[in-house]
Short mmCIF file of C-alpha atoms and ligand atoms in Angstrom, two decimals:
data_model
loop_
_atom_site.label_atom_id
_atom_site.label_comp_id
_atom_site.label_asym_id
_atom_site.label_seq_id
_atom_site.Cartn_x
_atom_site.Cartn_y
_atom_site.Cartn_z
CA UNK A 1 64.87 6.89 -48.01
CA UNK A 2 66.71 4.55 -46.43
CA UNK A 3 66.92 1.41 -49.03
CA UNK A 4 69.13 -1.59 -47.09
CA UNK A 5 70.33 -1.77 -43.71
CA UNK A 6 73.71 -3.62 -43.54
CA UNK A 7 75.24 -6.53 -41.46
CA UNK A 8 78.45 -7.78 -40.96
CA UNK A 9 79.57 -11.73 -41.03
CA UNK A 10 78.85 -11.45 -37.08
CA UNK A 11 74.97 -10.46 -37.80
CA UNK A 12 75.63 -6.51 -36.43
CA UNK A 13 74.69 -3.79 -38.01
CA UNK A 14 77.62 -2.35 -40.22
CA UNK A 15 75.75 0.64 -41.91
CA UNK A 16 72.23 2.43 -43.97
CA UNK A 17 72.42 2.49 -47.50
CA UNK A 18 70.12 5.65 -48.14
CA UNK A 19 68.69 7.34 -51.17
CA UNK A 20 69.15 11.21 -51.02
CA UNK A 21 66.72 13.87 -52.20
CA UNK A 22 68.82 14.08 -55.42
CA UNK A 23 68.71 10.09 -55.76
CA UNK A 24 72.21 9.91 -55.10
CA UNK A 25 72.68 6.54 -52.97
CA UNK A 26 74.87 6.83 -49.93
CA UNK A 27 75.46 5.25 -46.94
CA UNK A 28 75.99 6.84 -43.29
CA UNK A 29 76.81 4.50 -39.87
CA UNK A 30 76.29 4.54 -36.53
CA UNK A 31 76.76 2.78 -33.36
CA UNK A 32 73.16 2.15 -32.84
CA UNK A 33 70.75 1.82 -35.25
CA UNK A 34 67.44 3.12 -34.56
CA UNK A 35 64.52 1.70 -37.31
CA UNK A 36 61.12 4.10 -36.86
CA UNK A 37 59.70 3.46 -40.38
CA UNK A 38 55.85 2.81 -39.26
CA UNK A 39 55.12 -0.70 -39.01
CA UNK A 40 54.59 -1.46 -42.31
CA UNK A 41 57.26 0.10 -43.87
CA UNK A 42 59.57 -1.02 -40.63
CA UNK A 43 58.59 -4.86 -41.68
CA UNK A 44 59.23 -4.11 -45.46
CA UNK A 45 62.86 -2.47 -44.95
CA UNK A 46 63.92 -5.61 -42.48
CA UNK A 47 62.96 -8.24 -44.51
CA UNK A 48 64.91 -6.48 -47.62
CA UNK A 49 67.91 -6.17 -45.17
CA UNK A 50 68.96 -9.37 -45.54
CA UNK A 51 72.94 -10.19 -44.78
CA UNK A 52 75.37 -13.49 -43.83
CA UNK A 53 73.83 -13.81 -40.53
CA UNK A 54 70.02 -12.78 -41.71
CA UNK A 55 69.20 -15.07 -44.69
CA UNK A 56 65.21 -14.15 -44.04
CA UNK A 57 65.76 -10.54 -43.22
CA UNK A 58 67.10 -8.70 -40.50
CA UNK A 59 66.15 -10.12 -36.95
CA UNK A 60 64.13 -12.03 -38.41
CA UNK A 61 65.65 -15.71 -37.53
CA UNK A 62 62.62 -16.28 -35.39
CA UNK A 63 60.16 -15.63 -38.83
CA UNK A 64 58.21 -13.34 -37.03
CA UNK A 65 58.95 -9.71 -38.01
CA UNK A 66 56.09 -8.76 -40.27
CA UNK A 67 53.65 -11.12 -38.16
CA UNK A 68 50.67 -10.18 -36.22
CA UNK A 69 49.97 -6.59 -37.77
CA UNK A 70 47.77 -5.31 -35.85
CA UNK A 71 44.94 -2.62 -36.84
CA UNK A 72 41.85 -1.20 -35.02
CA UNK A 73 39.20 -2.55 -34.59
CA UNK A 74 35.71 -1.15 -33.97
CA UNK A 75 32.89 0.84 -36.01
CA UNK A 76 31.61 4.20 -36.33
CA UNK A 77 28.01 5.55 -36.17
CA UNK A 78 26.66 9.35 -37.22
CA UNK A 79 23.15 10.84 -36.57
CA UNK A 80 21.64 14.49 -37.03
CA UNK A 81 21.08 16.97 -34.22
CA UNK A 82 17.97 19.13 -35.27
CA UNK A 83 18.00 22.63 -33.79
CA UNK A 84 14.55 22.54 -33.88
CA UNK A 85 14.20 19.75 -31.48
CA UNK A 86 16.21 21.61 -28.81
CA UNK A 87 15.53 24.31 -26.21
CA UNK A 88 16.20 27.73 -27.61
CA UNK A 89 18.92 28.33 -25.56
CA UNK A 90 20.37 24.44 -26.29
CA UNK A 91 20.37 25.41 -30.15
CA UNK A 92 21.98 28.59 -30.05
CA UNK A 93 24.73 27.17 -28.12
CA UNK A 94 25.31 24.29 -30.38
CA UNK A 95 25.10 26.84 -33.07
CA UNK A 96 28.24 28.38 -31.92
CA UNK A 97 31.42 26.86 -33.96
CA UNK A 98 34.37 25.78 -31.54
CA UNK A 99 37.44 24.34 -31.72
CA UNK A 100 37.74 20.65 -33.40
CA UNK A 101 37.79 19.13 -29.67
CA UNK A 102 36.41 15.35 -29.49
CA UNK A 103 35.22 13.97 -26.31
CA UNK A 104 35.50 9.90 -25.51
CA UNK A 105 33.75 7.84 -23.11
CA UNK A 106 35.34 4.37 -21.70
CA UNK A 107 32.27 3.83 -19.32
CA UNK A 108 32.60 -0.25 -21.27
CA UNK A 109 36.81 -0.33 -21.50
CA UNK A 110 35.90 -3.48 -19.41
CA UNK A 111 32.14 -4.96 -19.70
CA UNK A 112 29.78 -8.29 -18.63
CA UNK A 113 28.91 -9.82 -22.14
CA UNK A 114 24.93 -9.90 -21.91
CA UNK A 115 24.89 -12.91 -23.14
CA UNK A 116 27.75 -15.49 -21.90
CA UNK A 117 28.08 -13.75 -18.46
CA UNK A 118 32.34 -13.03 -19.44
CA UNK A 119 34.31 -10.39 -18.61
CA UNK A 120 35.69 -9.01 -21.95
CA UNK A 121 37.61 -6.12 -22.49
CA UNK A 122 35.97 -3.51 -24.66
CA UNK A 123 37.47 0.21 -25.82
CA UNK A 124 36.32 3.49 -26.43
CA UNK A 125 33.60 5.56 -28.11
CA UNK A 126 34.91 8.82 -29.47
CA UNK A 127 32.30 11.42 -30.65
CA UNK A 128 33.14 14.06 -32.84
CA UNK A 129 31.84 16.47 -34.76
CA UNK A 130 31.89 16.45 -38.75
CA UNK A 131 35.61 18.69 -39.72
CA UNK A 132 34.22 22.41 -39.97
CA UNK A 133 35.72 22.33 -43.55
CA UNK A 134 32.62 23.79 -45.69
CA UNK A 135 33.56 22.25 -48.66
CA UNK A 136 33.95 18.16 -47.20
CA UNK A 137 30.57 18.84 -45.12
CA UNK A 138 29.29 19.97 -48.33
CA UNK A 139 30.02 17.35 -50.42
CA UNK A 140 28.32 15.03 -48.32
CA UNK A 141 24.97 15.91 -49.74
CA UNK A 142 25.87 15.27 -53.36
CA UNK A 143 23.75 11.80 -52.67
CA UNK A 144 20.26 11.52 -51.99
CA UNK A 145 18.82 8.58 -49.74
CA UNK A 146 18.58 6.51 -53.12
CA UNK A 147 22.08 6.59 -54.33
CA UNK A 148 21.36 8.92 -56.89
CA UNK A 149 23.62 12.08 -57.86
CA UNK A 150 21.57 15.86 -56.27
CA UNK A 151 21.82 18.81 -59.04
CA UNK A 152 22.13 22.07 -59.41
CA UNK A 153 18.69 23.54 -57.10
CA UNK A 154 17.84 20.59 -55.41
CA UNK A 155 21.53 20.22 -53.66
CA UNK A 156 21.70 23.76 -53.36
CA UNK A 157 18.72 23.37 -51.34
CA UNK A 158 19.74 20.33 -49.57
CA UNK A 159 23.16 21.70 -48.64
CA UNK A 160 21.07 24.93 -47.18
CA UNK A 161 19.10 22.73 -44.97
CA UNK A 162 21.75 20.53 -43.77
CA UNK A 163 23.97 23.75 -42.59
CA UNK A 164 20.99 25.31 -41.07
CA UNK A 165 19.25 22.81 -39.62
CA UNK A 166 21.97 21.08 -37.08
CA UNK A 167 24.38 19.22 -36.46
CA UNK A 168 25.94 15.81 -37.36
CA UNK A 169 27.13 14.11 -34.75
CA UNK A 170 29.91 11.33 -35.50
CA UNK A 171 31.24 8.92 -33.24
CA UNK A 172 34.36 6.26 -33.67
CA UNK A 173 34.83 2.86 -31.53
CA UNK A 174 38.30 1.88 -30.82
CA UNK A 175 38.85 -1.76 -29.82
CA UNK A 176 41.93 -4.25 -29.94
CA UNK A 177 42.19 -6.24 -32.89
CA UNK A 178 43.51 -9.16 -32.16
CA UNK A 179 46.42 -10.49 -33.14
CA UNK A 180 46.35 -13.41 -35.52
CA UNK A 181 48.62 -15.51 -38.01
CA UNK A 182 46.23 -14.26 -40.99
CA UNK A 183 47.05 -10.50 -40.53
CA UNK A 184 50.85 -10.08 -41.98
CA UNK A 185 53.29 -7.94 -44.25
CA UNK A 186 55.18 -9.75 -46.44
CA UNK A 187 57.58 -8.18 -49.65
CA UNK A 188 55.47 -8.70 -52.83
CA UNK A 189 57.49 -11.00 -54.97
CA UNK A 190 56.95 -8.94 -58.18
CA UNK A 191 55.55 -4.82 -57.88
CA UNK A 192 58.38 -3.00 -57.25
CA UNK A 193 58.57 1.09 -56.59
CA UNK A 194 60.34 3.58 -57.75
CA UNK A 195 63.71 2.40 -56.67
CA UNK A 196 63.34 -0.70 -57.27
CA UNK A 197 62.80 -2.35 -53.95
CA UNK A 198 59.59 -4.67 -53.68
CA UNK A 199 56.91 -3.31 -52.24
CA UNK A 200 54.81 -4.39 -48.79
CA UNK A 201 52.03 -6.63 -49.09
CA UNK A 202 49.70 -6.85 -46.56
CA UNK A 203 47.29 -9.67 -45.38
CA UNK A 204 44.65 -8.73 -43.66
CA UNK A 205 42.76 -10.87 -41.31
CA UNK A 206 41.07 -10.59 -38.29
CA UNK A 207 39.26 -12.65 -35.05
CA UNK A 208 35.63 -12.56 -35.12
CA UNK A 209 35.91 -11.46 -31.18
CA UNK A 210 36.98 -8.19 -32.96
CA UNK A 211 33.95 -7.36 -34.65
CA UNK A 212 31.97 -8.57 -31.59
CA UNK A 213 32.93 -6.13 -29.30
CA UNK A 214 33.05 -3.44 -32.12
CA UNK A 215 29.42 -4.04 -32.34
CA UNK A 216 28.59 -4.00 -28.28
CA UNK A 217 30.21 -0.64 -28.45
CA UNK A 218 28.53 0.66 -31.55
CA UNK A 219 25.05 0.03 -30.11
CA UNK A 220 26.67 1.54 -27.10
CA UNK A 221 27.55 4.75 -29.43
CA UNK A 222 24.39 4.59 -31.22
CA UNK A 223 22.41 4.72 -27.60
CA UNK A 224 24.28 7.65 -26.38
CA UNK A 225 23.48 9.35 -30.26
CA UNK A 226 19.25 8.37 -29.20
CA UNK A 227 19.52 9.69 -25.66
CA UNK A 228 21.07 13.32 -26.79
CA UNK A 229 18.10 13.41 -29.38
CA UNK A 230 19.91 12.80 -32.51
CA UNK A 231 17.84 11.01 -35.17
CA UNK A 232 18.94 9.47 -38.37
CA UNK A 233 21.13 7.39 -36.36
CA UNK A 234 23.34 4.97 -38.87
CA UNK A 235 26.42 2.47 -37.48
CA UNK A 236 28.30 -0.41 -38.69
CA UNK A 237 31.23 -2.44 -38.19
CA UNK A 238 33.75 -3.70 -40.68
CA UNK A 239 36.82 -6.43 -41.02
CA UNK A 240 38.58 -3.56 -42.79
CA UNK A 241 40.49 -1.42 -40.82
CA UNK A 242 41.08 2.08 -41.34
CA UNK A 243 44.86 2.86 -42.78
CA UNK A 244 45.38 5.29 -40.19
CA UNK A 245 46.21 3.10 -37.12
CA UNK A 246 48.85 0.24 -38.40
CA UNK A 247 50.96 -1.36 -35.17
CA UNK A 248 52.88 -4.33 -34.70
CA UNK A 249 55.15 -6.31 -37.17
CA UNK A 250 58.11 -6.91 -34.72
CA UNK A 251 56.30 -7.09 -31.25
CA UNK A 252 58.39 -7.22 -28.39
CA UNK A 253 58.31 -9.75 -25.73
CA UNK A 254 60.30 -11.78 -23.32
CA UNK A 255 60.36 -14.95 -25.89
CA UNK A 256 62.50 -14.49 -29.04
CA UNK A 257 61.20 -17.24 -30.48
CA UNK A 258 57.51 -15.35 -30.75
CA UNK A 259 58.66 -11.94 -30.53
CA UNK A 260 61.61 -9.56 -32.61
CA UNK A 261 61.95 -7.20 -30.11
CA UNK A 262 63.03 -7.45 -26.32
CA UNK A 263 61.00 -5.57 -23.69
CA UNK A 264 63.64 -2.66 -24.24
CA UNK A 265 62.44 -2.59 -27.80
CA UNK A 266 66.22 -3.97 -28.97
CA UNK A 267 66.21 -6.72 -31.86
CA UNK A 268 66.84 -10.11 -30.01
CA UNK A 269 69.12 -11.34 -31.98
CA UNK A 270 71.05 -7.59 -33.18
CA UNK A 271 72.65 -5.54 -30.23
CA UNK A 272 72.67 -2.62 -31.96
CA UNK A 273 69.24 -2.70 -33.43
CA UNK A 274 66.05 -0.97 -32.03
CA UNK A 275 62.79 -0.38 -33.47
CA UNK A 276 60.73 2.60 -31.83
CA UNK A 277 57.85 3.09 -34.30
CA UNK A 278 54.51 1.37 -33.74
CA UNK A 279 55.67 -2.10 -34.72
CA UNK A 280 56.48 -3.00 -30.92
CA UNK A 281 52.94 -3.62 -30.09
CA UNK A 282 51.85 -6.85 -29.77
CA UNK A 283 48.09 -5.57 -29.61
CA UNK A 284 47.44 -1.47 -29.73
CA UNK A 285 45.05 -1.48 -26.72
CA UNK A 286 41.49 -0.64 -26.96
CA UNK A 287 42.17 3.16 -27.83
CA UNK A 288 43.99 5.58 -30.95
CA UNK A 289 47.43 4.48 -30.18
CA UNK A 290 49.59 7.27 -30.99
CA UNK A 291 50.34 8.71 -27.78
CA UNK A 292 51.46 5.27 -26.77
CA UNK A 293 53.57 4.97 -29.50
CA UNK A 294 55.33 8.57 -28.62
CA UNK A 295 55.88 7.27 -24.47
CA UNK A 296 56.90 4.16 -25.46
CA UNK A 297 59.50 6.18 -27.82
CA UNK A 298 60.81 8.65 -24.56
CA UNK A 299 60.97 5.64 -22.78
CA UNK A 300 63.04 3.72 -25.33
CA UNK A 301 65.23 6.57 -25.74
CA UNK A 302 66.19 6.45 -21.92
CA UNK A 303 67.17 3.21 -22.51
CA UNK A 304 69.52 3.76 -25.98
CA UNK A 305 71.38 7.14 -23.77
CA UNK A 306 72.01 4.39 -20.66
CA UNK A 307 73.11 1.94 -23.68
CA UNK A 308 75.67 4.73 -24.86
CA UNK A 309 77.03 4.82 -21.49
CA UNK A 310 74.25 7.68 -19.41
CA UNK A 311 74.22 11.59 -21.00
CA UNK A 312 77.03 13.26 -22.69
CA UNK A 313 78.22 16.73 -21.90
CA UNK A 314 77.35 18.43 -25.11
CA UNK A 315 80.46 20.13 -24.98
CA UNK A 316 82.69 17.77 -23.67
C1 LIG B 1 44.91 10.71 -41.82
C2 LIG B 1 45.40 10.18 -40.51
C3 LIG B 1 44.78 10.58 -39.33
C4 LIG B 1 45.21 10.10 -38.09
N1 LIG B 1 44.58 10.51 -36.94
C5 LIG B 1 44.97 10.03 -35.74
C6 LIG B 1 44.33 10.43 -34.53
O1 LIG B 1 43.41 11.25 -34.56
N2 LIG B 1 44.74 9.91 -33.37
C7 LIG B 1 45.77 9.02 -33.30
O2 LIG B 1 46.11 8.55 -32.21
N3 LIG B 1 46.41 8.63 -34.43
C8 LIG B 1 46.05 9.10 -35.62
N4 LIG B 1 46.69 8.70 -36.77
C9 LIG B 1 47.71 7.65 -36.66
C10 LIG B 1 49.13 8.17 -36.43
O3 LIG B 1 49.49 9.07 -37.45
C11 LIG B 1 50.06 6.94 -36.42
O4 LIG B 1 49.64 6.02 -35.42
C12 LIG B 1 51.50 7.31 -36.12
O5 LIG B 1 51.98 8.34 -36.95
C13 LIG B 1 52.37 6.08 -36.28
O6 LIG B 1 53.65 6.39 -35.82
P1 LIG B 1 54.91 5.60 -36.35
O7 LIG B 1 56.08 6.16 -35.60
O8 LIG B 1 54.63 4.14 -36.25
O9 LIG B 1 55.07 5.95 -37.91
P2 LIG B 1 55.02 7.38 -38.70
O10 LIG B 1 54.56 8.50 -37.84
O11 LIG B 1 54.29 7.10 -39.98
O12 LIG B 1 56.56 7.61 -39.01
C14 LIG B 1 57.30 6.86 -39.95
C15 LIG B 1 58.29 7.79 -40.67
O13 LIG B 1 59.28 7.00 -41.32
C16 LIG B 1 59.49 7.48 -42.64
N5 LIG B 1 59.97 6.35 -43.46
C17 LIG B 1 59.27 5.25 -43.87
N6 LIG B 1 60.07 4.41 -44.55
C18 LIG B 1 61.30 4.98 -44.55
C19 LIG B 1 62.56 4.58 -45.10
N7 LIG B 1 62.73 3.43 -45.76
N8 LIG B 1 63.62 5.42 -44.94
C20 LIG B 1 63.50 6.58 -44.24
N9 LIG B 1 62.32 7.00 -43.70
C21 LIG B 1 61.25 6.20 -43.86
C22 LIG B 1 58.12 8.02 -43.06
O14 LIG B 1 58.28 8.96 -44.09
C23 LIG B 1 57.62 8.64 -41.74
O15 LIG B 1 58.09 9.97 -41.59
C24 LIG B 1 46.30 9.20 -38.03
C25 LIG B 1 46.95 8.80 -39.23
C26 LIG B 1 46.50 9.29 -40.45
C27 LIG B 1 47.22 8.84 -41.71
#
């Protein structure tokens, strides 16, 4: 756990101060410095490494690195697929358990709002089927339509039905959320964790636009759900994001006034300083961004070995 990154009088990057497994502290150095934390944890451990030449936190003269988090957006939808309204044939096949493959349509990455005429840029629809874990499709019946908390015969019976009589069909919109000055991470001035260190706090805010398109798209998922026969069809959109997709923090950009990071994903103002995690993004396009995260990483990389002077014979 690495607890303080440190800086020398000239603002570079001297050393780690890290916590081992045993909770010894030590400290290990480098000659580039390579932060991958995840974005909030990336904005935490900079603004704790503060030095002479960082009073606010490591490359952060320009105030921005924790800024314009970014999340995203969108909604999610579910319906049933009744064997019984199927073909035979249709059922049987949709009977037959396969891997946990989802399948994601972008016909509206780019649409005509309906109602102003604009261009807008919109995402994707992901469909999925419910995790084949028995036990967390199970569970899901422990409600009736009321609220109320299913018993002994009566869930046994509704948990019977609900395995026998189809499938539920999920699907997830992915859309940009937009970055904005009310969506931040900060250090929380008094929880601290286990070590000591304060902890992240987050501020999470968002541009209507966001739940605009997240609700084109939804209608868009909830269509495709009526057209394959699914009924008990359900959506909804919401200003608060799932935990799972967390991006920006230090975006990079040409201006180091409004950015941390250069286009090479190297600190503007520390030489020896790169960030590779999802923190660089200054919006996480209109899709899961993970596997952007990873190229942008490579391509990073290829920049640090031509930093370090091209490949090294590994004997040499
Ligand atoms: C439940 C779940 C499901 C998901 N499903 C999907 C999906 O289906 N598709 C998709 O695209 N994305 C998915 N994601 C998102 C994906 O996991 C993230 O986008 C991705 O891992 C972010 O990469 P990262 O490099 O920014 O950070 P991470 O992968 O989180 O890496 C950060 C690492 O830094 C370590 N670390 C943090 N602080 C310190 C410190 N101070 N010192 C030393 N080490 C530190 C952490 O332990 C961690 O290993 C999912 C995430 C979750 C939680």
């Amino acid at each position: 756990m690495v607890s303080k990154i440190r800086s020398d009088q000239k603002g570079r990057i001297r050393a780690v101060e890290y916590i081992d497994g045993q909770g010894a502290r030590k400290r290990l150095d480098a000659e580039i410095y390579v932060v991958a934390c995840q974005a909030v944890e990336t904005a935490r451990l900079l603004l704790m490494s503060t030095g002479p030449e960082h009073p606010n936190g490591l490359a952060n003269g320009s105030g921005q690195v924790g800024k314009n988090m970014v999340f995203s957006a969108g909604g999610s939808g579910e319906g049933d697929i009744r064997y019984a309204d199927l073909e035979p044939g249709l059922a049987e096949s949709l009977k037959v358990r396969g891997l946990f493959v989802n399948r994601a349509l972008q016909d509206w990455y780019f649409y005509t709002d309906p109602e102003t005429g604009q261009r807008r840029k919109g995402g994707t629809v992901e469909l999925l089927f419910r995790h084949a874990n028995a036990i967390s499709r199970a569970v899901t019946q422990k409600w009736d339509s009321d609220g109320n908390l299913v018993w002994g015969k009566p869930l046994k019976d509704r948990i019977k039905t609900y395995f026998e009589s189809g499938r539920h069909l999920r699907f997830e919109v992915f859309n940009d959320w937009t970055p904005v000055d009310d969506c931040f991470v900060s250090l929380d001035p008094e929880e601290k964790d286990k070590w000591g260190m304060p902890v992240a706090r987050i501020r999470l805010g968002y541009h209507p636009q966001d739940l605009e398109v997240g609700r084109f798209l939804s209608r868009k998922g909830a269509k495709v759900l009526e057209k394959l026969g699914a009924v008990n069809i359900d959506w909804g959109v919401s200003g608060s994001p799932p935990q799972n997709l967390v991006a920006g923090g230090c975006r990079f950009g040409t201006d180091p006034k409004a950015s941390v990071l250069d286009p090479d994903c190297r600190a503007h103002e520390i030489e020896n300083l790169y960030v590779t995690d999802g923190s660089f993004m200054p919006t996480g396009g209109s899709v899961p961004f993970t596997w952007t995260i990873y190229a942008n990483s490579f391509r990073v990389a290829d920049r640090i070995i031509a930093a370090l002077g091209g490949p090294r014979q590994k004997d040499a």
